Structures are given as C-alpha cells and as structure tokens.
Amino acid sequence: MTRKSFLPRGLYGRAALILIVPIVTIQLVVSVTFIQRHFERVTEQLTGGVAAELRLLLALAEQAGSLREAQGQLARASGPLQVQVALPARDAIPAADRTELLDLSGRVVIRTLRDLFPRLAPVDLVEGDGMVRLHHPTRWGEMAVTVNRSRMSATNPHQLLVLMIVTSILMTVIAYLFLSNQLRPIARLSLAAEAFGKGQVIPYSPRGATEVRAAGHAFLDMRARIERQIEQRTLMLSGVSHDLRTPLTRMRLGLSLLPEDEETRALLSDVAEMERLVDEFLSFARGDATEAVEPVDPEALARRVVENAARMGKRVELRLDGPLASVPLRPQAMARALENLVSNALRYGGRAEVTVAMGERWLRFTVEDDGPGIPAARRAEAVQPFSRLDAARDPNRGGGVGLGLSIAADIARSHGGELRLGESAALGGLKAELVVAR
C-alpha cells in the first residue's frame, strides 16, 4: 500500500487536509511549549512559595520547648499563612503519591516538594475537595499541613486548550467556507467537462478566481468549437450525401429500364453496394453527435436490436445480467452501434449472444459470437476506420467497408465509454464489450 492511498482523492478532502494539518500542528506545538514550560515554571514557583511556608512551620515546631508550645506557635502562624496545621496529624497518611491521569501540574507539585523535602510523606492529590494535605515528621510527631491547591499550581490549565480548540475549529470552518467558494467553480467546471465527454451539454458559466474563470472561458470556447465543427461536418456530409445519391438513383433508374440479364443484375448489385457504403461512411462521419440525450431503457433497446436480427432468420439471444435502470443515452446512435456489433458477429459467426449488465457508474452491452475471432495483436487495428482484417475474418462470408467497429467505438467514446474486444469464453469467437458511463 503506497503513501498516496491514505490521502483523500477529492479536491474538497485535500483542501480540508491542507487546512487541518497546519492548525493541528500549531495546536500541538503551542500546547507542548506553553504547558510544559510556562505552566511547569509557574507551578514550580507557586509550590516553592508554599514550601517556604512549610519550612517556617517546621522550624517553629522544631524550636519549641514542648508539644504545647509548638502547637501554640503553629496556631499563631497558620492564620497569616492561610494554612491549617495539625500536630500531631489526625488523618491517615497515604500509602503512595497519587495524581489524576490528566493532572499535568500535579506531577510537578509532587516532584518539587520531593526535591525540597526528602522526608515528606506520600502526597495524595486525588481528593476532590481542592486541598493538598502534606505530612512531615517532627520531633513531636507527624505534622499535617493543609494547603489550598490553587496556591500551589496554576488553576484550570485545560481552559487554554479548550479555548484553543474552539477557536481553531471556528477558524477552520470559516476558512473552509471561504475555500469552498473557490473550489465550487472548479467542481462545476469538472462536471461540465465530464458531461460533455458523455455527449451531454449542461449550462455552465465561469465563476470564481481569475484563473478558474480563464479555464472556464477556455472550456466554453473549446466546446463551442467542437460543436461548430460537428455541425459544419454534418451539413457538409448531408450535401455530399445528396450529391452522391442523385447519380446513384439515376443509375438505378437507368438500369431498371434495361432488359434484365446477368450483367444488369450485377450492375444493380454494385449500385446497392455503393449506396450501402455511402450510408456507412456517412453514419461514421456524422456519429449522431447532434442527437439529443434522453433516458433510455437499455433492456428495451437491446431487445429491439435482437428481435430485428431474429426476424431476418439469424440466431441471436438476449441475456440480462442483473437489474437494469434507465440511462441517459442517444438512443439512435446506441442502437446503431449495437446493430453494427450484432451484424458483425452474425456475418462471421453462426450465432450471437447479447448480454446487458449495469453497475453503479457504467452500462455494458456485450456481443459474443462463435466465429473465428480476432487475434489479440490486431484488435486495436480492427477498430480503426476502413480496416478489414481479411486474414482473420473470412471475406467470403460478406464484407463491408470496415466501419462497423469504428462506428461503435466512436459512439461509445461520445458517451464517455469505450469499445473493448476480447475472446468469448462461452462461444469461442469474438467478444465485443460496449461500455458507456452512467
């Protein structure tokens, strides 16, 4: 697994990652630096002040001539020092030092006291009353000193973290909203380009930053040039079709007036072949790019093509691989592509099988036959215009101008898909997969 597999693939995800990583890094650096250094030093200073008071109380207890005198001096000193002193101690001594798991300053308090008072009894900071009870041995027994925890450590260090986190989240949301306004035009441009690749034209107006607007205008200019080129080519070919059909019609009429014999029938067959070749060439050049896209039932489309072939006495079957739903297609273009594949399969094989399958983002028409197939090395050549693989396909079975597979491939590309050629595992011949995007 590569490093790139862990990164988001979408533009919004990567933008969010670019925003979040620096903010989290800054939070960690500031937290570690501020808490470990500033709060540690503040806690050490506060604890040192309390330690000085504890040292004074110990000195008073040690200098007293009797326990009663020591208790009196400690009572007089405890008021100004704002501590509670008990000699001897009345509460139990903890068995070991204890702090909360997230008590960052508590460890500093205990460490500082241990450095200053090696004989100090274990300190328990788990009690929830906010007081610290210290026990230290004296000549009159254990002395217990109770000090407010706020005097020994900085209070509520977590408030800084909460404030930092809340502020960071707020600024991240604001920054993401501003960034999404810049990313949204890019996403719309991507959708418009993807739709145009599938043969769909959706409304699009350039917005966003200057660079994004420039890319949008360039896309609109490119789309307009392609549409204009297709329209001009279609108009030109329509004129060529009219010019070619007129002399062919005159030839057919002239031949129909001649006595019917073998030579006349051969000429009529040549004229019909010329008309068929002209139709194939025009279908390839036009590609039905100007046909409107509309929701199409793929099962009904495939069934109509199969029934038309079956009415001509051909052996062709239809199989459905899973549930199907309507897909935006150019129905006439897709029907022509499927008819070309079926006709090609039946020309070189005895039977054909059409399979329709659908995935989340694709629709696939598979046409298989039991013919000789096409060698793997020549399959890319087979989809080229005017390519006839006579060495692989028997020309005596009936040939064309070499545009059947080219037309199917061109129509597949206009729908954002492709035409794949392979070997049929079921029938042993050619397998042609017409895959289009949903």
mmCIF file of N, CA and C in Angstrom, residues 357-402:
data_model
loop_
_atom_site.group_PDB
_atom_site.id
_atom_site.type_symbol
_atom_site.label_atom_id
_atom_site.label_comp_id
_atom_site.label_asym_id
_atom_site.label_seq_id
_atom_site.Cartn_x
_atom_site.Cartn_y
_atom_site.Cartn_z
ATOM 1 N N ALA A 357 -25.532 -5.597 -18.891
ATOM 2 C CA ALA A 357 -25.217 -5.525 -17.463
ATOM 3 C C ALA A 357 -25.053 -4.057 -17.071
ATOM 4 N N MET A 358 -25.283 -3.787 -15.790
ATOM 5 C CA MET A 358 -25.214 -2.396 -15.309
ATOM 6 C C MET A 358 -24.543 -2.372 -13.952
ATOM 7 N N GLY A 359 -23.637 -1.391 -13.776
ATOM 8 C CA GLY A 359 -23.002 -1.155 -12.490
ATOM 9 C C GLY A 359 -23.393 0.207 -11.953
ATOM 10 N N GLU A 360 -22.726 0.621 -10.895
ATOM 11 C CA GLU A 360 -23.056 1.898 -10.264
ATOM 12 C C GLU A 360 -22.760 3.070 -11.182
ATOM 13 N N ARG A 361 -21.696 2.961 -11.996
ATOM 14 C CA ARG A 361 -21.283 4.081 -12.833
ATOM 15 C C ARG A 361 -21.104 3.695 -14.294
ATOM 16 N N TRP A 362 -21.581 2.531 -14.717
ATOM 17 C CA TRP A 362 -21.376 2.101 -16.093
ATOM 18 C C TRP A 362 -22.526 1.230 -16.569
ATOM 19 N N LEU A 363 -22.653 1.162 -17.899
ATOM 20 C CA LEU A 363 -23.604 0.285 -18.581
ATOM 21 C C LEU A 363 -22.820 -0.449 -19.662
ATOM 22 N N ARG A 364 -23.016 -1.777 -19.733
ATOM 23 C CA ARG A 364 -22.229 -2.582 -20.656
ATOM 24 C C ARG A 364 -23.125 -3.469 -21.520
ATOM 25 N N PHE A 365 -22.911 -3.362 -22.850
ATOM 26 C CA PHE A 365 -23.516 -4.270 -23.823
ATOM 27 C C PHE A 365 -22.402 -5.198 -24.322
ATOM 28 N N THR A 366 -22.604 -6.501 -24.165
ATOM 29 C CA THR A 366 -21.608 -7.480 -24.600
ATOM 30 C C THR A 366 -22.196 -8.310 -25.730
ATOM 31 N N VAL A 367 -21.486 -8.372 -26.860
ATOM 32 C CA VAL A 367 -21.909 -9.163 -28.019
ATOM 33 C C VAL A 367 -20.837 -10.218 -28.271
ATOM 34 N N GLU A 368 -21.237 -11.494 -28.214
ATOM 35 C CA GLU A 368 -20.313 -12.615 -28.426
ATOM 36 C C GLU A 368 -20.793 -13.451 -29.611
ATOM 37 N N ASP A 369 -19.824 -14.033 -30.327
ATOM 38 C CA ASP A 369 -20.173 -14.892 -31.454
ATOM 39 C C ASP A 369 -19.291 -16.135 -31.434
ATOM 40 N N ASP A 370 -19.612 -17.092 -32.320
ATOM 41 C CA ASP A 370 -18.848 -18.338 -32.416
ATOM 42 C C ASP A 370 -17.977 -18.369 -33.659
ATOM 43 N N GLY A 371 -17.607 -17.180 -34.170
ATOM 44 C CA GLY A 371 -16.781 -17.097 -35.363
ATOM 45 C C GLY A 371 -15.308 -17.295 -35.065
ATOM 46 N N PRO A 372 -14.455 -16.955 -36.031
ATOM 47 C CA PRO A 372 -13.006 -17.155 -35.855
ATOM 48 C C PRO A 372 -12.362 -16.176 -34.902
ATOM 49 N N GLY A 373 -13.037 -15.064 -34.582
ATOM 50 C CA GLY A 373 -12.469 -14.083 -33.682
ATOM 51 C C GLY A 373 -11.403 -13.229 -34.340
ATOM 52 N N ILE A 374 -10.765 -12.414 -33.530
ATOM 53 C CA ILE A 374 -9.697 -11.521 -33.994
ATOM 54 C C ILE A 374 -8.488 -11.737 -33.106
ATOM 55 N N PRO A 375 -7.305 -11.941 -33.685
ATOM 56 C CA PRO A 375 -6.104 -12.112 -32.863
ATOM 57 C C PRO A 375 -5.879 -10.905 -31.956
ATOM 58 N N ALA A 376 -5.333 -11.154 -30.778
ATOM 59 C CA ALA A 376 -5.127 -10.074 -29.802
ATOM 60 C C ALA A 376 -4.229 -8.981 -30.354
ATOM 61 N N ALA A 377 -3.273 -9.352 -31.205
ATOM 62 C CA ALA A 377 -2.338 -8.363 -31.732
ATOM 63 C C ALA A 377 -2.987 -7.417 -32.734
ATOM 64 N N ARG A 378 -4.156 -7.786 -33.270
ATOM 65 C CA ARG A 378 -4.784 -6.973 -34.309
ATOM 66 C C ARG A 378 -6.109 -6.345 -33.859
ATOM 67 N N ARG A 379 -6.422 -6.450 -32.583
ATOM 68 C CA ARG A 379 -7.705 -5.909 -32.113
ATOM 69 C C ARG A 379 -7.707 -4.390 -32.129
ATOM 70 N N ALA A 380 -6.572 -3.770 -31.816
ATOM 71 C CA ALA A 380 -6.520 -2.306 -31.884
ATOM 72 C C ALA A 380 -6.676 -1.829 -33.320
ATOM 73 N N GLU A 381 -6.129 -2.589 -34.277
ATOM 74 C CA GLU A 381 -6.264 -2.239 -35.694
ATOM 75 C C GLU A 381 -7.692 -2.410 -36.170
ATOM 76 N N ALA A 382 -8.429 -3.352 -35.552
ATOM 77 C CA ALA A 382 -9.779 -3.672 -36.025
ATOM 78 C C ALA A 382 -10.753 -2.516 -35.842
ATOM 79 N N VAL A 383 -10.517 -1.657 -34.847
ATOM 80 C CA VAL A 383 -11.445 -0.556 -34.595
ATOM 81 C C VAL A 383 -11.052 0.703 -35.357
ATOM 82 N N GLN A 384 -9.994 0.640 -36.155
ATOM 83 C CA GLN A 384 -9.614 1.790 -36.956
ATOM 84 C C GLN A 384 -10.537 1.903 -38.177
ATOM 85 N N PRO A 385 -10.829 3.111 -38.638
ATOM 86 C CA PRO A 385 -11.703 3.281 -39.809
ATOM 87 C C PRO A 385 -11.110 2.619 -41.057
ATOM 88 N N PHE A 386 -12.000 1.996 -41.835
ATOM 89 C CA PHE A 386 -11.668 1.372 -43.122
ATOM 90 C C PHE A 386 -10.669 0.229 -42.961
ATOM 91 N N SER A 387 -10.678 -0.392 -41.780
ATOM 92 C CA SER A 387 -9.789 -1.525 -41.544
ATOM 93 C C SER A 387 -10.562 -2.817 -41.733
ATOM 94 N N ARG A 388 -10.057 -3.704 -42.652
ATOM 95 C CA ARG A 388 -10.691 -5.000 -42.902
ATOM 96 C C ARG A 388 -9.656 -6.079 -42.665
ATOM 97 N N LEU A 389 -9.894 -6.886 -41.634
ATOM 98 C CA LEU A 389 -8.942 -7.941 -41.266
ATOM 99 C C LEU A 389 -9.317 -9.217 -41.993
ATOM 100 N N ASP A 390 -9.063 -9.235 -43.304
ATOM 101 C CA ASP A 390 -9.479 -10.389 -44.106
ATOM 102 C C ASP A 390 -8.723 -11.644 -43.722
ATOM 103 N N ALA A 391 -7.528 -11.475 -43.163
ATOM 104 C CA ALA A 391 -6.785 -12.669 -42.774
ATOM 105 C C ALA A 391 -7.409 -13.328 -41.553
ATOM 106 N N ALA A 392 -8.065 -12.538 -40.745
ATOM 107 C CA ALA A 392 -8.698 -13.086 -39.550
ATOM 108 C C ALA A 392 -10.150 -13.441 -39.786
ATOM 109 N N ARG A 393 -10.870 -12.620 -40.552
ATOM 110 C CA ARG A 393 -12.278 -12.850 -40.841
ATOM 111 C C ARG A 393 -12.407 -13.262 -42.298
ATOM 112 N N ASP A 394 -13.213 -14.213 -42.571
ATOM 113 C CA ASP A 394 -13.361 -14.756 -43.917
ATOM 114 C C ASP A 394 -14.136 -13.776 -44.785
ATOM 115 N N PRO A 395 -13.549 -13.172 -45.826
ATOM 116 C CA PRO A 395 -14.273 -12.215 -46.651
ATOM 117 C C PRO A 395 -15.364 -12.851 -47.481
ATOM 118 N N ASN A 396 -15.338 -14.145 -47.664
ATOM 119 C CA ASN A 396 -16.378 -14.801 -48.456
ATOM 120 C C ASN A 396 -17.709 -14.864 -47.718
ATOM 121 N N ARG A 397 -17.678 -14.561 -46.423
ATOM 122 C CA ARG A 397 -18.932 -14.571 -45.663
ATOM 123 C C ARG A 397 -19.671 -13.249 -45.800
ATOM 124 N N GLY A 398 -19.126 -12.307 -46.567
ATOM 125 C CA GLY A 398 -19.759 -10.993 -46.726
ATOM 126 C C GLY A 398 -18.948 -9.946 -46.007
ATOM 127 N N GLY A 399 -18.555 -8.887 -46.682
ATOM 128 C CA GLY A 399 -17.711 -7.862 -46.085
ATOM 129 C C GLY A 399 -18.331 -6.504 -46.217
ATOM 130 N N GLY A 400 -17.704 -5.554 -45.553
ATOM 131 C CA GLY A 400 -18.160 -4.180 -45.606
ATOM 132 C C GLY A 400 -16.991 -3.276 -45.892
ATOM 133 N N VAL A 401 -17.183 -2.020 -45.565
ATOM 134 C CA VAL A 401 -16.140 -1.049 -45.833
ATOM 135 C C VAL A 401 -15.170 -0.935 -44.658
ATOM 136 N N GLY A 402 -15.429 -1.664 -43.581
ATOM 137 C CA GLY A 402 -14.535 -1.618 -42.441
ATOM 138 C C GLY A 402 -14.847 -0.514 -41.459
#
